[in-house]
C-alpha cells in the first residue's frame, strides 16, 4: 500500500529544497548579483528591511535573491538573522528635524516652510510599460545620467534642517498635546524581548506597526478610510531621508553618531474632540525603514485609529490590529496548514461520523413514533 | 510571442500616427468609451443616482482621479479645449499630470481659462467664474456614497437610497448640532438632488455647493476606485441638507482678501510665509486670480 508515507521523509525534504534552489538557476540569463538587487530593486530591499526589522541593505538584497523575490520569505530570513545578533544597546532618541531630507511633501498646506520637495517618486509617472527598458545597457545609462545632470544648476543651496509642518498647528492650539507629554514612558518597551500585553504602551504599539507587513497594514488602514471606521486623514507631512543614528559610547557613555538610516516618516491629521471638549486635530504617527510611503502612511492611520476611545470597527481595535499585522507571524501560521494534520483530522472525522450516526438514529426513532 | 517579435511590433507601432504609440485615441478602446457614455446617460436621466460601471485600469493610480479621467476620455474630441484643476489650481502636480496625459492620447488644446474650456476636469473645486450650458464639468470623486459616514455597508446604503430612507443622515446632522452647536461636515456637504437622492457633491468646499443649484452646466461625477458614475443635469435643484432653524452655511472669508489680486469674493487658500511664519491668503482658483491680475496690468 502506498498510502502510509512515513519513511523517506528526510530525502524527500532535501530534494525539495534543492529543487527550489534549482528553479532559480535554471534559466539562461546571467546570475542576479546582490549588488544589483540592492541598487536596482531598492524599494523591495527597503520593504524587506522594514518588515524584517533589521537595517541591512546587503542582507536584505541577499534574502530577496535567495527567496526568488518573495518578500515575506526575505523578511523572515532577516528576522531570523536578527535573532542571532547580540543586543549591544539602544540608540538615543533622534529628532527627525535633523533628517537629511530627500523628499518631503504636505497635503495640508499649499506652501510649507522649507518648501515641498518631490524627490524621487513614481507618483506622477504614467503607468505605461516602457519598452525602452528592454534595451537597457551601460551606454544608455551613461547617456541618461549625462542628460539629467547637464541641465542641473551647479550650486543650489540645501537647508540643513526643515521645520515640521505640525509645529504650525501645535503653536495655534489646533493640535492635541504631544502624546509623550501626556503619557511619559520611562523607557521604551522592547517587543523583541517582552511579549505584547494590552493595553499596549505607545512605544510597543509603534514598534509592532513599524515592522508590520505593508499589505496587511494597508488593508486595515484602507478599511478605516473607506468607511468601516471614520479616520479621514490629511497628510500633514511625509518625509523621506537619512536620519542620524546616535548611540551612547559603550565606554564613556558620550553620545556619538554611528551612522545614518534611511527612513520614511508620515504624520497624519484627523479631527477629534480633545480631552477638554475642544475640537482639535489629532496626530497619527508612522515611521519605517527605507522608502515605503504606503506603509508609513498606513502606520500613521492605524496609530490614530487605535487611539479611538470606543472602537467601532476592526481597524480601531488595538488588539485586532497589532495581532494581525505581523506578516512573518501571519505567513508562518498560514503556511503551517500545509503540515500534516492527520491526527486531528482523524479525530474530526470520528466525531462527524458519530454525530451523523446519532442524527440518523434520532430521525428513525421519530419516524417510528409517528 | 517572443521578446524579439514584441520589440519589432513595438517599433512598428511607434511609427504609426496615433498620438501615443501603441494606444488608441483617448487611451481606452471604443467599446469601453461607449459603455461609459451609456452609464453617463443613465446618470443624467436619474439625477443624483449612482450608476455602477465597469471602471477600467488607467495608467495613473486609483484614487488619483481615474473616475474623472475615464469620463473625460470617453467624451473628449480632438477639437475640445481642456482645463484640469486640482484644488482650484491649474499648476498642481496632479492636474499637470492628467492634462499632459489627455493631451498626449487625444491631442486636445489645453487652457487655464475657465471660459475658454469646453471640458473641465476638476478635483475639489468648481471654478469661480460661472460656467455656460456649452461646457461640461467633470468631478473626480473619492467617495461617491453620501451615506458612508453613517453606514459602512454598500448593500445597506443601496437599500437606503432605494427606499429614500435618509433618517440616519438627518439624525447624524442633528446630533452634530446637539454636540457641537454646529454641523461639523466641512467639505463633501450632502445635498438632495432633484428632490429625490441624497448625493455626495465630491469633496468641494461648502462654498461651491450653491453653484450646483439650477446651473446651466452639466456636472458629471466619476469615482473610478468605487466604480460609480452620477450626474447633475443642467437646471436641476440641488439643496444642501439643512434644518429650518439651522441653515446651511458656506465658509466665511469676511475681512480677508487675496494677496495677489485683491479679490474678496473668492474661496481663499491659507499660506504660511516661509520666513516670518505669518499667514496670507490667495485665491484657490489660480486661473481666475491670474485673469484678474492681468486685467489690472495688461
XYZ file of C-alpha atoms in Angstrom:
668
model
C 0.000 0.000 0.000
C 1.434 3.393 -0.990
C -0.741 5.264 1.492
C 1.486 5.386 4.561
C 4.267 7.832 3.709
C 6.272 7.736 6.882
C 9.639 6.606 5.572
C 11.748 8.549 3.151
C 10.715 11.937 4.561
C 14.285 13.081 5.019
C 15.362 12.536 1.482
C 12.171 13.987 0.023
C 12.679 17.156 2.048
C 16.253 17.542 0.969
C 15.406 17.105 -2.669
C 12.508 19.555 -2.469
C 14.861 22.200 -1.007
C 17.424 21.563 -3.718
C 14.762 21.737 -6.401
C 13.679 25.136 -5.055
C 17.265 26.404 -5.329
C 17.471 24.897 -8.796
C 14.335 26.658 -10.061
C 16.127 29.967 -9.601
C 19.200 28.894 -11.530
C 17.762 27.002 -14.450
C 17.249 29.870 -16.928
C 19.860 31.077 -19.382
C 20.133 34.631 -18.040
C 23.263 35.682 -16.103
C 23.080 35.227 -12.334
C 21.496 38.133 -10.465
C 24.052 39.934 -8.299
C 23.178 41.005 -4.769
C 24.529 44.470 -5.613
C 22.062 44.641 -8.495
C 19.139 43.886 -6.227
C 20.322 46.415 -3.664
C 20.728 49.141 -6.271
C 18.067 48.386 -8.850
C 15.339 46.813 -6.735
C 15.996 49.115 -3.796
C 12.326 49.543 -2.946
C 11.989 45.781 -2.492
C 15.074 45.771 -0.261
C 13.666 48.716 1.733
C 10.397 46.903 2.254
C 12.125 43.732 3.400
C 14.292 45.677 5.855
C 11.212 47.300 7.352
C 9.237 44.101 7.739
C 12.305 42.155 8.787
C 13.073 44.950 11.285
C 16.764 44.945 10.548
C 18.503 47.754 8.724
C 20.899 45.831 6.493
C 20.627 46.619 2.778
C 23.134 43.945 1.708
C 21.467 41.205 3.711
C 18.023 42.271 2.525
C 19.200 42.023 -1.076
C 20.711 38.606 -0.407
C 17.441 37.442 1.153
C 15.479 38.650 -1.864
C 17.787 36.724 -4.182
C 17.567 33.578 -2.090
C 13.777 33.706 -1.775
C 13.352 34.316 -5.511
C 11.687 37.660 -4.801
C 9.204 36.525 -2.156
C 9.238 39.495 0.242
C 7.574 37.522 3.066
C 10.319 34.884 2.950
C 13.045 37.501 2.594
C 11.811 39.486 5.618
C 11.550 36.201 7.519
C 15.234 35.471 6.859
C 16.227 38.920 8.119
C 14.193 38.470 11.306
C 15.755 35.073 11.905
C 19.226 36.514 11.336
C 18.440 39.419 13.649
C 17.699 36.982 16.464
C 21.268 35.652 16.267
C 22.796 39.077 16.824
C 23.825 40.314 20.214
C 21.870 43.309 21.511
C 24.529 45.952 22.083
C 22.282 48.744 23.216
C 19.609 51.240 22.273
C 20.098 54.348 20.199
C 19.255 57.729 21.663
C 16.004 59.405 20.626
C 16.583 61.325 17.431
C 14.588 64.247 16.113
C 13.528 63.838 12.510
C 14.038 67.565 12.043
C 17.690 66.684 11.664
C 16.932 64.290 8.852
C 18.887 64.660 5.602
C 15.718 65.092 3.565
C 15.401 63.702 0.031
C 11.633 64.014 -0.274
C 9.110 65.999 1.696
C 5.507 66.817 0.913
C 2.451 68.112 2.711
C -1.110 67.814 1.536
C -2.402 70.082 4.292
C -0.841 73.342 3.152
C -0.070 74.556 -0.334
C 3.162 76.158 0.730
C 5.130 74.946 3.720
C 8.173 76.493 5.384
C 11.130 74.943 3.569
C 9.007 74.111 0.532
C 7.624 70.938 -0.964
C 10.365 68.653 -2.239
C 9.055 65.971 -4.548
C 12.265 63.919 -4.676
C 12.324 60.525 -6.375
C 8.788 59.211 -6.739
C 6.708 57.146 -9.095
C 3.570 59.041 -8.058
C 3.297 61.122 -11.190
C 4.558 58.595 -13.706
C 2.065 57.239 -16.194
C 1.919 53.506 -15.670
C 2.737 52.728 -19.275
C 5.211 49.963 -19.963
C 8.494 51.450 -21.092
C 9.724 49.109 -23.786
C 12.972 51.044 -23.992
C 13.970 49.376 -20.753
C 14.221 46.102 -22.637
C 17.306 47.561 -24.258
C 18.907 48.765 -21.031
C 22.708 48.736 -21.037
C 25.701 50.655 -19.656
C 25.904 53.083 -22.598
C 22.216 54.012 -22.339
C 22.534 54.548 -18.614
C 25.533 56.804 -19.095
C 23.650 58.866 -21.687
C 20.612 59.114 -19.405
C 22.734 60.263 -16.470
C 24.533 62.860 -18.567
C 21.242 64.194 -19.806
C 19.926 64.532 -16.243
C 22.978 66.180 -14.741
C 23.821 68.511 -17.619
C 20.711 70.614 -17.013
C 21.092 70.968 -13.242
C 22.117 74.201 -11.547
C 25.557 73.643 -10.071
C 25.164 75.216 -6.669
C 21.598 75.003 -5.386
C 21.631 75.576 -1.655
C 20.225 72.876 0.586
C 18.928 73.907 4.013
C 20.333 71.991 6.986
C 17.000 71.320 8.634
C 13.367 71.510 7.624
C 10.839 72.619 10.246
C 7.931 70.311 10.958
C 4.587 71.305 9.432
C 2.679 70.141 12.505
C 4.527 72.711 14.618
C 2.482 75.438 12.979
C -0.757 73.783 14.093
C 0.561 72.999 17.533
C 1.566 76.615 18.079
C -2.020 77.648 17.428
C -3.544 75.082 19.752
C -5.171 73.268 16.841
C -3.355 70.020 17.580
C -3.670 67.801 20.625
C -0.779 67.922 23.077
C 2.130 65.595 22.435
C 1.358 62.058 23.473
C 4.711 61.564 25.140
C 3.941 64.528 27.389
C 0.558 63.084 28.344
C 1.797 59.540 28.969
C 5.517 59.617 29.659
C 7.258 56.257 29.376
C 10.391 55.824 31.396
C 11.963 53.598 28.799
C 10.775 52.145 25.552
C 9.054 48.773 25.714
C 11.082 46.280 23.632
C 8.733 43.949 21.770
C 11.619 41.703 20.782
C 12.290 40.939 24.439
C 8.830 41.072 26.026
C 5.505 39.781 24.786
C 2.839 42.321 23.834
C 0.211 42.831 26.506
C -2.867 45.010 26.353
C -3.397 47.869 26.754
C -0.114 48.152 24.880
C 2.162 51.074 25.646
C 2.643 53.512 22.822
C 6.260 52.528 22.232
C 5.192 48.871 21.968
C 2.462 49.755 19.529
C 4.706 51.861 17.328
C 7.347 49.115 17.238
C 4.797 46.493 16.237
C 3.482 48.763 13.494
C 6.975 49.712 12.313
C 7.727 46.084 11.498
C 4.253 45.143 10.300
C 3.590 43.870 6.813
C 2.850 46.592 4.269
C -0.082 44.867 2.564
C -1.797 43.874 5.793
C -1.460 47.340 7.265
C -2.708 48.903 4.059
C -5.806 46.689 4.061
C -6.710 47.660 7.623
C -5.959 51.356 7.118
C -7.956 51.319 3.877
C -10.945 49.767 5.642
C -10.997 52.714 8.019
C -10.597 55.466 5.451
C -13.095 53.829 3.088
C -15.966 53.557 5.533
C -15.547 50.845 8.184
C -14.220 53.466 10.561
C -14.035 57.185 10.275
C -10.489 58.360 10.044
C -10.260 60.632 7.043
C -6.694 61.709 7.346
C -4.903 64.686 5.895
C -1.231 64.125 5.347
C 0.362 66.855 7.448
C 3.775 65.850 6.277
C 5.514 62.935 4.624
C 9.289 62.972 4.625
C 11.942 60.587 3.456
C 15.589 60.968 4.263
C 18.584 59.812 6.171
C 18.324 60.000 9.932
C 21.498 60.246 12.005
C 21.728 57.411 14.489
C 23.182 58.498 17.814
C 24.283 55.926 20.370
C 25.949 56.314 23.743
C 29.600 55.309 23.529
C 29.994 51.892 25.219
C 32.983 53.060 27.249
C 32.369 56.730 28.005
C 28.599 56.960 27.607
C 29.089 60.078 25.461
C 26.663 60.274 22.530
C 28.219 59.832 19.107
C 26.815 59.434 15.617
C 27.258 55.847 14.486
C 25.821 56.308 11.022
C 22.520 57.040 9.393
C 19.451 55.085 8.349
C 17.062 55.821 5.528
C 13.510 56.205 6.840
C 10.044 57.273 5.743
C 8.041 59.286 8.228
C 4.365 60.193 7.993
C 2.284 62.483 10.166
C -1.431 62.414 9.511
C -4.061 64.735 10.928
C -7.568 63.656 11.805
C -10.257 65.602 13.605
C -11.224 64.702 17.132
C -12.587 66.144 20.330
C -9.866 66.986 22.833
C -9.995 65.940 26.483
C -11.128 69.489 27.350
C -14.073 69.249 24.956
C -12.433 71.495 22.365
C -12.424 70.104 18.810
C -8.839 69.650 17.636
C -6.690 67.791 15.196
C -5.118 64.653 16.491
C -1.929 63.210 15.130
C -1.211 59.746 13.786
C 2.445 58.854 13.511
C 4.250 56.426 11.236
C 7.890 55.665 10.592
C 9.641 52.763 8.904
C 12.991 51.798 7.413
C 13.741 52.745 3.838
C 11.378 54.318 1.350
C 7.958 52.773 1.894
C 5.358 55.511 1.793
C 2.340 53.201 1.748
C 3.499 51.593 4.954
C 4.373 54.829 6.773
C 1.002 56.378 5.910
C -0.895 53.187 6.825
C 1.014 53.049 10.096
C 0.121 56.639 10.914
C -3.542 55.982 10.168
C -3.579 52.819 12.275
C -1.771 54.617 15.096
C -4.554 57.187 15.081
C -7.360 54.655 14.602
C -6.264 52.519 17.541
C -6.438 55.518 19.869
C -10.195 55.826 19.353
C -11.833 55.606 22.738
C -14.694 53.292 21.808
C -13.581 51.043 18.955
C -16.331 50.651 16.378
C -14.603 48.548 13.784
C -11.592 46.212 13.422
C -9.107 48.949 12.467
C -9.894 50.849 15.685
C -9.291 47.863 17.974
C -5.625 47.852 19.065
C -5.666 44.115 19.780
C -7.127 43.291 16.409
C -4.634 45.482 14.589
C -1.459 44.580 16.477
C -2.140 40.842 16.488
C -2.772 40.675 12.751
C -0.326 42.976 11.002
C 2.859 40.991 11.519
C 3.464 39.415 8.131
C 6.022 36.932 9.339
C 3.801 35.560 12.065
C 0.772 35.533 9.774
C 2.546 33.838 6.859
C 4.074 31.252 9.177
C 0.701 30.324 10.542
C -0.936 30.331 7.131
C 1.806 28.046 5.813
C 1.506 25.701 8.749
C -1.741 24.376 7.293
C 0.470 22.584 4.804
C 1.928 20.485 7.622
C 0.316 17.102 8.222
C -2.864 17.331 10.284
C -3.601 13.608 10.032
C -4.201 13.057 13.722
C -6.525 15.936 14.449
C -8.349 15.439 11.177
C -8.975 11.794 12.046
C -10.365 12.896 15.363
C -12.673 15.306 13.493
C -13.775 12.522 11.171
C -14.602 10.325 14.121
C -16.805 12.965 15.737
C -18.532 13.803 12.472
C -19.330 10.158 11.709
C -20.584 9.606 15.224
C -22.782 12.727 15.096
C -24.243 11.744 11.716
C -24.966 8.272 13.085
C -26.775 9.759 16.055
C -28.755 12.111 13.860
C -29.856 9.278 11.600
C -30.817 7.111 14.569
C -32.806 10.016 16.020
C -34.716 10.509 12.784
C -35.596 6.820 12.573
C -36.904 6.907 16.116
C -39.013 9.949 15.332
C -40.460 8.265 12.274
C -41.332 5.218 14.326
C -43.132 7.380 16.891
C -45.289 8.926 14.160
C 5.175 35.952 -28.533
C 8.964 36.101 -28.380
C 10.541 39.225 -26.961
C 12.128 39.887 -30.362
C 8.759 39.900 -32.117
C 7.332 42.104 -29.400
C 10.105 44.639 -29.974
C 9.516 44.623 -33.721
C 5.810 45.191 -33.251
C 6.553 47.939 -30.777
C 8.898 49.708 -33.228
C 6.234 49.458 -35.905
C 3.577 50.949 -33.638
C 5.857 53.829 -32.799
C 5.904 54.870 -36.443
C 2.120 54.954 -36.692
C 0.377 58.283 -36.486
C -1.606 57.658 -33.306
C -0.946 60.340 -30.669
C 0.861 57.815 -28.481
C 2.439 54.719 -29.910
C 0.553 51.539 -29.284
C -2.510 53.187 -27.702
C -5.824 54.175 -29.318
C -7.262 57.725 -29.416
C -8.354 58.638 -25.898
C -6.416 55.678 -24.453
C -9.499 53.486 -23.916
C -10.942 51.256 -26.603
C -14.102 52.455 -28.346
C -16.231 49.782 -26.647
C -15.192 50.965 -23.196
C -15.848 54.621 -24.034
C -19.280 53.778 -25.385
C -20.092 51.805 -22.258
C -19.095 54.751 -20.058
C -21.149 57.182 -22.176
C -24.175 54.926 -21.712
C -23.653 54.974 -17.946
C -23.405 58.776 -18.137
C -26.729 58.916 -20.000
C -28.372 56.841 -17.321
C -26.849 59.054 -14.622
C -28.181 62.172 -16.366
C -31.628 60.594 -16.616
C -31.739 59.891 -12.867
C -30.097 62.927 -11.213
C -28.011 62.032 -8.172
C -28.372 58.265 -8.625
C -25.099 56.337 -8.549
C -24.763 54.218 -11.674
C -22.341 51.305 -11.267
C -19.987 50.859 -14.216
C -17.032 48.725 -15.257
C -14.228 51.026 -14.211
C -11.068 50.437 -16.272
C -7.455 50.485 -15.166
C -5.861 53.816 -16.021
C -2.111 54.459 -16.132
C -2.479 56.695 -13.072
C -3.203 55.264 -9.640
C -6.696 54.568 -8.316
C -7.764 57.493 -6.169
C -5.832 59.973 -8.299
C -8.773 60.914 -10.478
C -9.273 57.789 -12.591
C -13.059 58.109 -12.428
C -12.983 61.663 -13.740
C -10.353 60.694 -16.252
C -12.473 57.886 -17.689
C -15.390 60.288 -18.152
C -13.099 62.873 -19.750
C -11.559 60.296 -22.091
C -14.930 58.901 -23.102
C -16.229 62.384 -24.007
C -13.154 64.132 -25.396
C -12.980 65.048 -29.082
C -9.900 66.337 -30.925
C -11.379 69.872 -31.108
C -12.096 70.093 -27.366
C -10.371 72.657 -25.183
C -9.435 71.067 -21.886
C -8.833 72.573 -18.473
C -7.785 70.452 -15.500
C -7.671 71.786 -11.970
C -6.670 70.316 -8.657
C -7.794 72.176 -5.523
C -8.560 75.105 -7.806
C -5.072 75.225 -9.250
C -4.113 74.562 -12.890
C -0.480 74.063 -11.973
C -0.922 71.485 -9.235
C 1.075 68.272 -9.782
C -1.899 66.005 -10.353
C -3.629 68.474 -12.672
C -0.476 68.873 -14.746
C -0.100 65.129 -14.949
C -3.677 64.435 -16.066
C -3.590 67.311 -18.549
C -0.377 66.026 -20.070
C -1.844 62.556 -20.387
C -5.134 63.607 -22.038
C -3.293 65.957 -24.389
C -0.981 63.094 -25.366
C -3.656 60.493 -26.039
C -6.297 62.827 -27.512
C -4.287 65.739 -28.904
C -6.564 68.383 -27.369
C -5.745 72.034 -26.700
C -5.085 72.925 -23.082
C -6.220 76.088 -21.352
C -6.259 77.597 -17.877
C -9.154 79.910 -18.781
C -12.469 78.603 -17.436
C -14.447 80.484 -20.096
C -12.339 79.114 -22.963
C -12.621 75.478 -21.915
C -15.226 73.107 -23.336
C -14.384 70.321 -20.917
C -13.086 70.828 -17.398
C -11.902 68.051 -15.140
C -11.594 69.052 -11.531
C -10.592 67.808 -8.140
C -12.167 69.544 -5.130
C -13.255 72.856 -6.711
C -15.832 74.373 -9.018
C -14.347 77.363 -10.856
C -15.301 80.808 -9.531
C -16.487 82.022 -12.943
C -19.999 80.975 -13.878
C -19.952 78.239 -16.485
C -22.219 78.018 -19.516
C -24.512 75.358 -20.940
C -21.942 74.512 -23.601
C -19.438 73.354 -21.033
C -19.158 70.139 -19.019
C -17.581 69.933 -15.588
C -16.195 66.511 -14.662
C -15.587 65.991 -10.966
C -13.224 63.374 -9.565
C -14.859 61.585 -6.674
C -13.061 59.741 -3.874
C -16.224 58.679 -2.000
C -19.404 58.577 -4.089
C -21.590 57.441 -1.190
C -23.009 60.317 0.850
C -24.341 57.877 3.447
C -20.964 56.201 4.025
C -20.471 58.366 7.087
C -23.456 56.701 8.760
C -23.347 53.217 7.164
C -20.235 51.322 6.049
C -22.008 48.604 4.052
C -22.675 49.234 0.361
C -25.585 46.799 0.262
C -27.287 48.679 3.089
C -26.725 52.167 1.612
C -28.188 50.988 -1.719
C -31.296 49.890 0.153
C -31.490 53.211 1.994
C -31.326 55.131 -1.292
C -33.933 52.873 -2.900
C -36.362 53.498 -0.060
C -35.331 57.153 0.326
C -34.641 56.196 3.935
C -32.443 59.108 4.948
C -33.373 59.291 8.621
C -29.896 58.276 9.802
C -28.270 61.071 7.825
C -30.666 63.628 9.303
C -30.053 62.207 12.760
C -26.297 62.485 12.217
C -26.656 66.191 11.378
C -28.995 66.735 14.311
C -26.616 65.039 16.753
C -23.769 67.160 15.430
C -25.740 70.287 16.288
C -26.594 68.946 19.742
C -22.955 68.031 20.455
C -21.108 70.983 18.927
C -23.805 73.561 18.281
C -22.685 73.337 14.656
C -22.683 70.863 11.772
C -19.070 69.738 11.536
C -19.146 68.451 7.946
C -16.707 70.762 6.187
C -16.313 69.613 2.580
C -18.438 66.840 0.940
C -21.581 68.501 2.295
C -24.554 66.219 1.481
C -27.156 67.581 -0.927
C -30.565 66.496 -2.175
C -30.741 66.405 -5.959
C -33.996 66.947 -7.800
C -35.890 66.350 -4.547
C -35.005 62.650 -4.553
C -31.481 61.329 -3.969
C -29.077 62.465 -1.303
C -25.770 62.865 -3.079
C -22.128 63.447 -2.245
C -21.061 66.520 -4.209
C -17.432 65.235 -4.153
C -15.043 66.998 -1.762
C -15.822 70.518 -2.935
C -15.919 73.062 -0.101
C -19.365 74.193 1.094
C -18.521 77.427 -0.760
C -19.071 75.671 -4.098
C -22.283 73.833 -3.208
C -24.673 76.665 -4.223
C -23.073 76.685 -7.705
C -24.629 73.277 -8.375
C -28.195 74.530 -7.916
C -30.123 75.267 -11.141
C -26.843 75.634 -13.046
C -26.544 75.940 -16.821
C -23.762 73.384 -16.879
C -23.804 69.601 -16.864
C -21.919 68.162 -13.876
C -20.595 64.636 -14.155
C -19.120 62.763 -11.212
C -16.759 59.827 -11.682
C -15.493 57.512 -8.939
C -13.040 55.094 -10.548
C -11.974 53.132 -7.482
C -15.554 52.778 -6.271
C -16.862 52.185 -9.817
C -19.747 54.675 -9.772
C -20.865 57.493 -12.087
C -23.510 60.077 -11.207
C -24.656 63.397 -12.564
C -26.438 66.677 -12.028
C -28.059 67.744 -15.303
C -28.439 71.474 -16.067
C -31.360 73.320 -14.428
C -31.762 70.801 -11.608
C -32.450 71.635 -7.982
C -29.584 70.897 -5.612
C -30.324 71.626 -1.966
C -27.832 71.196 0.860
C -29.334 69.353 3.850
C -30.421 71.924 6.423
C -32.943 72.464 9.185
C -35.458 75.286 9.329
C -33.745 76.679 12.412
C -30.223 75.689 11.402
C -29.411 76.769 7.901
C -26.578 75.611 5.674
C -23.625 77.979 5.782
C -20.612 78.361 3.483
C -17.052 79.074 4.628
C -16.620 82.631 5.837
C -13.803 84.762 4.438
C -15.109 88.127 5.538
C -12.356 90.617 6.256
C -9.872 88.647 4.153
C -8.709 89.305 0.625
C -6.444 87.629 -1.907
C -2.885 88.955 -1.500
C -2.308 88.688 -5.270
C -5.452 90.049 -6.917
C -7.344 91.613 -4.029
C -10.476 89.527 -4.544
C -12.824 89.440 -1.578
C -15.465 87.224 -3.144
C -13.490 84.027 -3.804
C -12.552 80.879 -1.902
C -9.147 81.546 -0.350
C -6.149 79.334 0.440
C -4.215 79.938 3.624
C -0.475 80.093 3.033
C 2.168 80.326 5.716
C 5.075 82.570 4.957
C 8.415 80.839 4.844
C 10.458 83.167 6.964
C 8.073 85.025 9.265
C 5.517 82.291 9.830
C 2.895 84.918 9.011
C -0.246 83.773 7.206
C -1.555 85.179 3.985
C -4.462 84.365 1.694
C -4.597 83.667 -2.003
C -7.383 82.736 -4.422
C -7.692 78.972 -4.622
C -8.868 79.326 -8.253
C -5.494 80.235 -9.729
C -6.820 80.681 -13.280
C -9.345 83.283 -12.140
C -6.736 85.039 -9.978
C -4.324 85.266 -12.942
C -7.089 86.696 -15.111
C -7.924 89.379 -12.556
C -4.274 90.392 -12.217
C -3.885 90.567 -15.976
C -6.891 92.877 -16.172
C -5.029 95.309 -13.897
C -1.643 95.186 -15.624
C -2.348 94.155 -19.202
